[in-house]
Amino acid sequence: MNELLKVGLGRFGVEATRADKARALSALIELSVATNESARGERWRTELRAMKLSEAERMSVAKELRAATDLADWLSEES
């Protein structure tokens, strides 16, 4: 899934809506948490932070980013 999202962003990122690109980056952030690739996840977070999103887009992305935070919390409980 990770590679599929990266290829999709590379191929269609320019023509994707901001909301779609932000959702893809959110998914990549969550996947980086799941695969313990924090450096990669931070790169996606930096790209996401740099996007000029509307308030509605930010709220939508925030909901999706909670999944990454929840996963990180859950994984840390398992340790």
mmCIF file of N, CA and C in Angstrom:
data_model
loop_
_atom_site.group_PDB
_atom_site.id
_atom_site.type_symbol
_atom_site.label_atom_id
_atom_site.label_comp_id
_atom_site.label_asym_id
_atom_site.label_seq_id
_atom_site.Cartn_x
_atom_site.Cartn_y
_atom_site.Cartn_z
ATOM 1 N N MET A 1 0.825 -1.194 0.000
ATOM 2 C CA MET A 1 0.000 0.000 0.000
ATOM 3 C C MET A 1 0.866 1.253 0.000
ATOM 4 N N ASN A 2 1.927 1.229 0.791
ATOM 5 C CA ASN A 2 2.830 2.366 0.893
ATOM 6 C C ASN A 2 3.370 2.757 -0.481
ATOM 7 N N GLU A 3 3.875 1.781 -1.204
ATOM 8 C CA GLU A 3 4.435 2.047 -2.533
ATOM 9 C C GLU A 3 3.351 2.538 -3.491
ATOM 10 N N LEU A 4 2.169 1.974 -3.396
ATOM 11 C CA LEU A 4 1.069 2.377 -4.265
ATOM 12 C C LEU A 4 0.725 3.859 -4.053
ATOM 13 N N LEU A 5 0.649 4.272 -2.807
ATOM 14 C CA LEU A 5 0.358 5.679 -2.517
ATOM 15 C C LEU A 5 1.478 6.591 -3.006
ATOM 16 N N LYS A 6 2.738 6.177 -2.809
ATOM 17 C CA LYS A 6 3.858 7.003 -3.261
ATOM 18 C C LYS A 6 3.875 7.123 -4.782
ATOM 19 N N VAL A 7 3.621 6.033 -5.479
ATOM 20 C CA VAL A 7 3.566 6.075 -6.944
ATOM 21 C C VAL A 7 2.409 6.958 -7.394
ATOM 22 N N GLY A 8 1.265 6.807 -6.761
ATOM 23 C CA GLY A 8 0.098 7.624 -7.109
ATOM 24 C C GLY A 8 0.357 9.105 -6.902
ATOM 25 N N LEU A 9 1.016 9.459 -5.792
ATOM 26 C CA LEU A 9 1.345 10.866 -5.546
ATOM 27 C C LEU A 9 2.328 11.378 -6.585
ATOM 28 N N GLY A 10 3.291 10.547 -6.925
ATOM 29 C CA GLY A 10 4.265 10.953 -7.931
ATOM 30 C C GLY A 10 3.638 11.151 -9.302
ATOM 31 N N ARG A 11 2.726 10.276 -9.633
ATOM 32 C CA ARG A 11 2.111 10.313 -10.959
ATOM 33 C C ARG A 11 0.986 11.334 -11.059
ATOM 34 N N PHE A 12 0.175 11.442 -10.021
ATOM 35 C CA PHE A 12 -1.030 12.274 -10.097
ATOM 36 C C PHE A 12 -1.063 13.415 -9.078
ATOM 37 N N GLY A 13 -0.002 13.575 -8.291
ATOM 38 C CA GLY A 13 0.009 14.587 -7.243
ATOM 39 C C GLY A 13 -0.235 15.999 -7.733
ATOM 40 N N VAL A 14 0.289 16.327 -8.905
ATOM 41 C CA VAL A 14 0.136 17.684 -9.436
ATOM 42 C C VAL A 14 -1.318 17.985 -9.779
ATOM 43 N N GLU A 15 -2.009 17.005 -10.312
ATOM 44 C CA GLU A 15 -3.395 17.240 -10.722
ATOM 45 C C GLU A 15 -4.428 16.857 -9.658
ATOM 46 N N ALA A 16 -3.975 16.256 -8.559
ATOM 47 C CA ALA A 16 -4.905 15.876 -7.490
ATOM 48 C C ALA A 16 -5.379 17.122 -6.751
ATOM 49 N N THR A 17 -6.569 17.032 -6.189
ATOM 50 C CA THR A 17 -7.038 18.140 -5.354
ATOM 51 C C THR A 17 -6.180 18.193 -4.085
ATOM 52 N N ARG A 18 -6.169 19.350 -3.450
ATOM 53 C CA ARG A 18 -5.413 19.469 -2.195
ATOM 54 C C ARG A 18 -5.923 18.458 -1.171
ATOM 55 N N ALA A 19 -7.231 18.309 -1.104
ATOM 56 C CA ALA A 19 -7.817 17.384 -0.126
ATOM 57 C C ALA A 19 -7.372 15.950 -0.395
ATOM 58 N N ASP A 20 -7.366 15.541 -1.663
ATOM 59 C CA ASP A 20 -6.935 14.177 -1.996
ATOM 60 C C ASP A 20 -5.459 13.970 -1.672
ATOM 61 N N LYS A 21 -4.646 14.956 -2.000
ATOM 62 C CA LYS A 21 -3.215 14.842 -1.710
ATOM 63 C C LYS A 21 -2.988 14.795 -0.198
ATOM 64 N N ALA A 22 -3.716 15.616 0.543
ATOM 65 C CA ALA A 22 -3.582 15.619 2.003
ATOM 66 C C ALA A 22 -4.010 14.276 2.592
ATOM 67 N N ARG A 23 -5.074 13.687 2.057
ATOM 68 C CA ARG A 23 -5.514 12.367 2.542
ATOM 69 C C ARG A 23 -4.466 11.300 2.241
ATOM 70 N N ALA A 24 -3.859 11.371 1.063
ATOM 71 C CA ALA A 24 -2.812 10.396 0.710
ATOM 72 C C ALA A 24 -1.613 10.552 1.647
ATOM 73 N N LEU A 25 -1.229 11.785 1.924
ATOM 74 C CA LEU A 25 -0.115 12.009 2.849
ATOM 75 C C LEU A 25 -0.467 11.513 4.250
ATOM 76 N N SER A 26 -1.688 11.714 4.677
ATOM 77 C CA SER A 26 -2.132 11.217 5.981
ATOM 78 C C SER A 26 -2.030 9.702 6.049
ATOM 79 N N ALA A 27 -2.422 9.045 4.973
ATOM 80 C CA ALA A 27 -2.322 7.580 4.924
ATOM 81 C C ALA A 27 -0.857 7.145 4.967
ATOM 82 N N LEU A 28 0.013 7.860 4.265
ATOM 83 C CA LEU A 28 1.443 7.531 4.302
ATOM 84 C C LEU A 28 2.017 7.734 5.698
ATOM 85 N N ILE A 29 1.553 8.754 6.394
ATOM 86 C CA ILE A 29 2.001 8.985 7.770
ATOM 87 C C ILE A 29 1.580 7.823 8.653
ATOM 88 N N GLU A 30 0.339 7.392 8.512
ATOM 89 C CA GLU A 30 -0.145 6.253 9.306
ATOM 90 C C GLU A 30 0.650 4.988 8.977
ATOM 91 N N LEU A 31 0.919 4.761 7.707
ATOM 92 C CA LEU A 31 1.705 3.591 7.317
ATOM 93 C C LEU A 31 3.126 3.661 7.863
ATOM 94 N N SER A 32 3.688 4.851 7.928
ATOM 95 C CA SER A 32 5.044 4.973 8.475
ATOM 96 C C SER A 32 5.063 4.637 9.968
ATOM 97 N N VAL A 33 3.982 4.948 10.663
ATOM 98 C CA VAL A 33 3.879 4.562 12.071
ATOM 99 C C VAL A 33 3.799 3.037 12.171
ATOM 100 N N ALA A 34 2.962 2.439 11.333
ATOM 101 C CA ALA A 34 2.767 0.989 11.377
ATOM 102 C C ALA A 34 4.041 0.217 11.034
ATOM 103 N N THR A 35 4.869 0.800 10.160
ATOM 104 C CA THR A 35 6.089 0.107 9.727
ATOM 105 C C THR A 35 7.335 0.599 10.460
ATOM 106 N N ASN A 36 7.124 1.427 11.491
ATOM 107 C CA ASN A 36 8.209 1.937 12.313
ATOM 108 C C ASN A 36 9.261 2.690 11.484
ATOM 109 N N GLU A 37 8.786 3.526 10.569
ATOM 110 C CA GLU A 37 9.665 4.333 9.735
ATOM 111 C C GLU A 37 9.433 5.814 10.062
ATOM 112 N N SER A 38 9.884 6.216 11.247
ATOM 113 C CA SER A 38 9.586 7.558 11.731
ATOM 114 C C SER A 38 10.208 8.652 10.872
ATOM 115 N N ALA A 39 11.397 8.439 10.325
ATOM 116 C CA ALA A 39 12.020 9.468 9.481
ATOM 117 C C ALA A 39 11.185 9.715 8.239
ATOM 118 N N ARG A 40 10.712 8.650 7.653
ATOM 119 C CA ARG A 40 9.864 8.772 6.469
ATOM 120 C C ARG A 40 8.552 9.475 6.827
ATOM 121 N N GLY A 41 7.981 9.101 7.947
ATOM 122 C CA GLY A 41 6.738 9.731 8.390
ATOM 123 C C GLY A 41 6.909 11.213 8.632
ATOM 124 N N GLU A 42 8.056 11.601 9.178
ATOM 125 C CA GLU A 42 8.302 13.022 9.430
ATOM 126 C C GLU A 42 8.413 13.784 8.106
ATOM 127 N N ARG A 43 8.974 13.142 7.102
ATOM 128 C CA ARG A 43 9.053 13.775 5.774
ATOM 129 C C ARG A 43 7.652 14.033 5.232
ATOM 130 N N TRP A 44 6.740 13.067 5.394
ATOM 131 C CA TRP A 44 5.357 13.242 4.928
ATOM 132 C C TRP A 44 4.661 14.322 5.747
ATOM 133 N N ARG A 45 4.908 14.356 7.048
ATOM 134 C CA ARG A 45 4.305 15.396 7.904
ATOM 135 C C ARG A 45 4.765 16.789 7.481
ATOM 136 N N THR A 46 6.043 16.915 7.165
ATOM 137 C CA THR A 46 6.581 18.202 6.725
ATOM 138 C C THR A 46 5.898 18.648 5.442
ATOM 139 N N GLU A 47 5.724 17.725 4.513
ATOM 140 C CA GLU A 47 5.047 18.057 3.261
ATOM 141 C C GLU A 47 3.593 18.442 3.512
ATOM 142 N N LEU A 48 2.941 17.724 4.403
ATOM 143 C CA LEU A 48 1.544 18.024 4.722
ATOM 144 C C LEU A 48 1.424 19.396 5.402
ATOM 145 N N ARG A 49 2.321 19.692 6.337
ATOM 146 C CA ARG A 49 2.283 20.992 7.020
ATOM 147 C C ARG A 49 2.476 22.151 6.043
ATOM 148 N N ALA A 50 3.254 21.925 4.988
ATOM 149 C CA ALA A 50 3.550 22.982 4.020
ATOM 150 C C ALA A 50 2.379 23.284 3.083
ATOM 151 N N MET A 51 1.394 22.400 3.049
ATOM 152 C CA MET A 51 0.258 22.603 2.155
ATOM 153 C C MET A 51 -0.640 23.725 2.669
ATOM 154 N N LYS A 52 -1.146 24.510 1.759
ATOM 155 C CA LYS A 52 -2.081 25.581 2.111
ATOM 156 C C LYS A 52 -3.496 25.005 2.017
ATOM 157 N N LEU A 53 -4.009 24.570 3.157
ATOM 158 C CA LEU A 53 -5.328 23.939 3.217
ATOM 159 C C LEU A 53 -6.346 24.895 3.812
ATOM 160 N N SER A 54 -7.579 24.759 3.359
ATOM 161 C CA SER A 54 -8.665 25.533 3.961
ATOM 162 C C SER A 54 -8.935 24.978 5.359
ATOM 163 N N GLU A 55 -9.712 25.710 6.129
ATOM 164 C CA GLU A 55 -10.061 25.250 7.473
ATOM 165 C C GLU A 55 -10.798 23.910 7.414
ATOM 166 N N ALA A 56 -11.709 23.757 6.463
ATOM 167 C CA ALA A 56 -12.455 22.498 6.319
ATOM 168 C C ALA A 56 -11.506 21.349 5.948
ATOM 169 N N GLU A 57 -10.567 21.623 5.054
ATOM 170 C CA GLU A 57 -9.600 20.590 4.667
ATOM 171 C C GLU A 57 -8.726 20.206 5.861
ATOM 172 N N ARG A 58 -8.301 21.211 6.630
ATOM 173 C CA ARG A 58 -7.482 20.936 7.816
ATOM 174 C C ARG A 58 -8.239 20.073 8.826
ATOM 175 N N MET A 59 -9.501 20.372 9.023
ATOM 176 C CA MET A 59 -10.301 19.587 9.963
ATOM 177 C C MET A 59 -10.442 18.148 9.496
ATOM 178 N N SER A 60 -10.655 17.956 8.204
ATOM 179 C CA SER A 60 -10.775 16.613 7.638
ATOM 180 C C SER A 60 -9.473 15.834 7.802
ATOM 181 N N VAL A 61 -8.359 16.495 7.497
ATOM 182 C CA VAL A 61 -7.055 15.841 7.615
ATOM 183 C C VAL A 61 -6.742 15.535 9.075
ATOM 184 N N ALA A 62 -7.108 16.434 9.974
ATOM 185 C CA ALA A 62 -6.857 16.208 11.401
ATOM 186 C C ALA A 62 -7.528 14.929 11.872
ATOM 187 N N LYS A 63 -8.732 14.689 11.399
ATOM 188 C CA LYS A 63 -9.437 13.451 11.760
ATOM 189 C C LYS A 63 -8.658 12.238 11.270
ATOM 190 N N GLU A 64 -8.144 12.320 10.051
ATOM 191 C CA GLU A 64 -7.398 11.191 9.502
ATOM 192 C C GLU A 64 -6.061 11.008 10.201
ATOM 193 N N LEU A 65 -5.426 12.098 10.612
ATOM 194 C CA LEU A 65 -4.151 11.995 11.313
ATOM 195 C C LEU A 65 -4.318 11.381 12.700
ATOM 196 N N ARG A 66 -5.505 11.505 13.264
ATOM 197 C CA ARG A 66 -5.749 10.880 14.566
ATOM 198 C C ARG A 66 -5.545 9.372 14.499
ATOM 199 N N ALA A 67 -5.795 8.789 13.347
ATOM 200 C CA ALA A 67 -5.582 7.344 13.203
ATOM 201 C C ALA A 67 -4.107 7.000 13.408
ATOM 202 N N ALA A 68 -3.215 7.832 12.878
ATOM 203 C CA ALA A 68 -1.781 7.601 13.065
ATOM 204 C C ALA A 68 -1.398 7.761 14.533
ATOM 205 N N THR A 69 -1.954 8.779 15.177
ATOM 206 C CA THR A 69 -1.674 9.012 16.590
ATOM 207 C C THR A 69 -2.218 7.867 17.436
ATOM 208 N N ASP A 70 -3.435 7.447 17.148
ATOM 209 C CA ASP A 70 -4.031 6.325 17.885
ATOM 210 C C ASP A 70 -3.215 5.051 17.704
ATOM 211 N N LEU A 71 -2.749 4.813 16.496
ATOM 212 C CA LEU A 71 -1.938 3.625 16.223
ATOM 213 C C LEU A 71 -0.624 3.697 17.000
ATOM 214 N N ALA A 72 0.033 4.850 16.981
ATOM 215 C CA ALA A 72 1.289 5.014 17.717
ATOM 216 C C ALA A 72 1.067 4.771 19.202
ATOM 217 N N ASP A 73 -0.017 5.309 19.745
ATOM 218 C CA ASP A 73 -0.337 5.089 21.156
ATOM 219 C C ASP A 73 -0.555 3.602 21.447
ATOM 220 N N TRP A 74 -1.313 2.951 20.597
ATOM 221 C CA TRP A 74 -1.610 1.539 20.785
ATOM 222 C C TRP A 74 -0.334 0.705 20.696
ATOM 223 N N LEU A 75 0.511 1.005 19.723
ATOM 224 C CA LEU A 75 1.757 0.255 19.580
ATOM 225 C C LEU A 75 2.680 0.454 20.771
ATOM 226 N N SER A 76 2.683 1.658 21.338
ATOM 227 C CA SER A 76 3.537 1.910 22.503
ATOM 228 C C SER A 76 3.014 1.179 23.739
ATOM 229 N N GLU A 77 1.713 0.955 23.806
ATOM 230 C CA GLU A 77 1.137 0.179 24.925
ATOM 231 C C GLU A 77 1.540 -1.280 24.826
ATOM 232 N N GLU A 78 1.711 -1.768 23.610
ATOM 233 C CA GLU A 78 2.063 -3.178 23.390
ATOM 234 C C GLU A 78 3.506 -3.475 23.745
ATOM 235 N N SER A 79 4.347 -2.450 23.809
ATOM 236 C CA SER A 79 5.784 -2.652 24.068
ATOM 237 C C SER A 79 6.057 -3.034 25.493
#
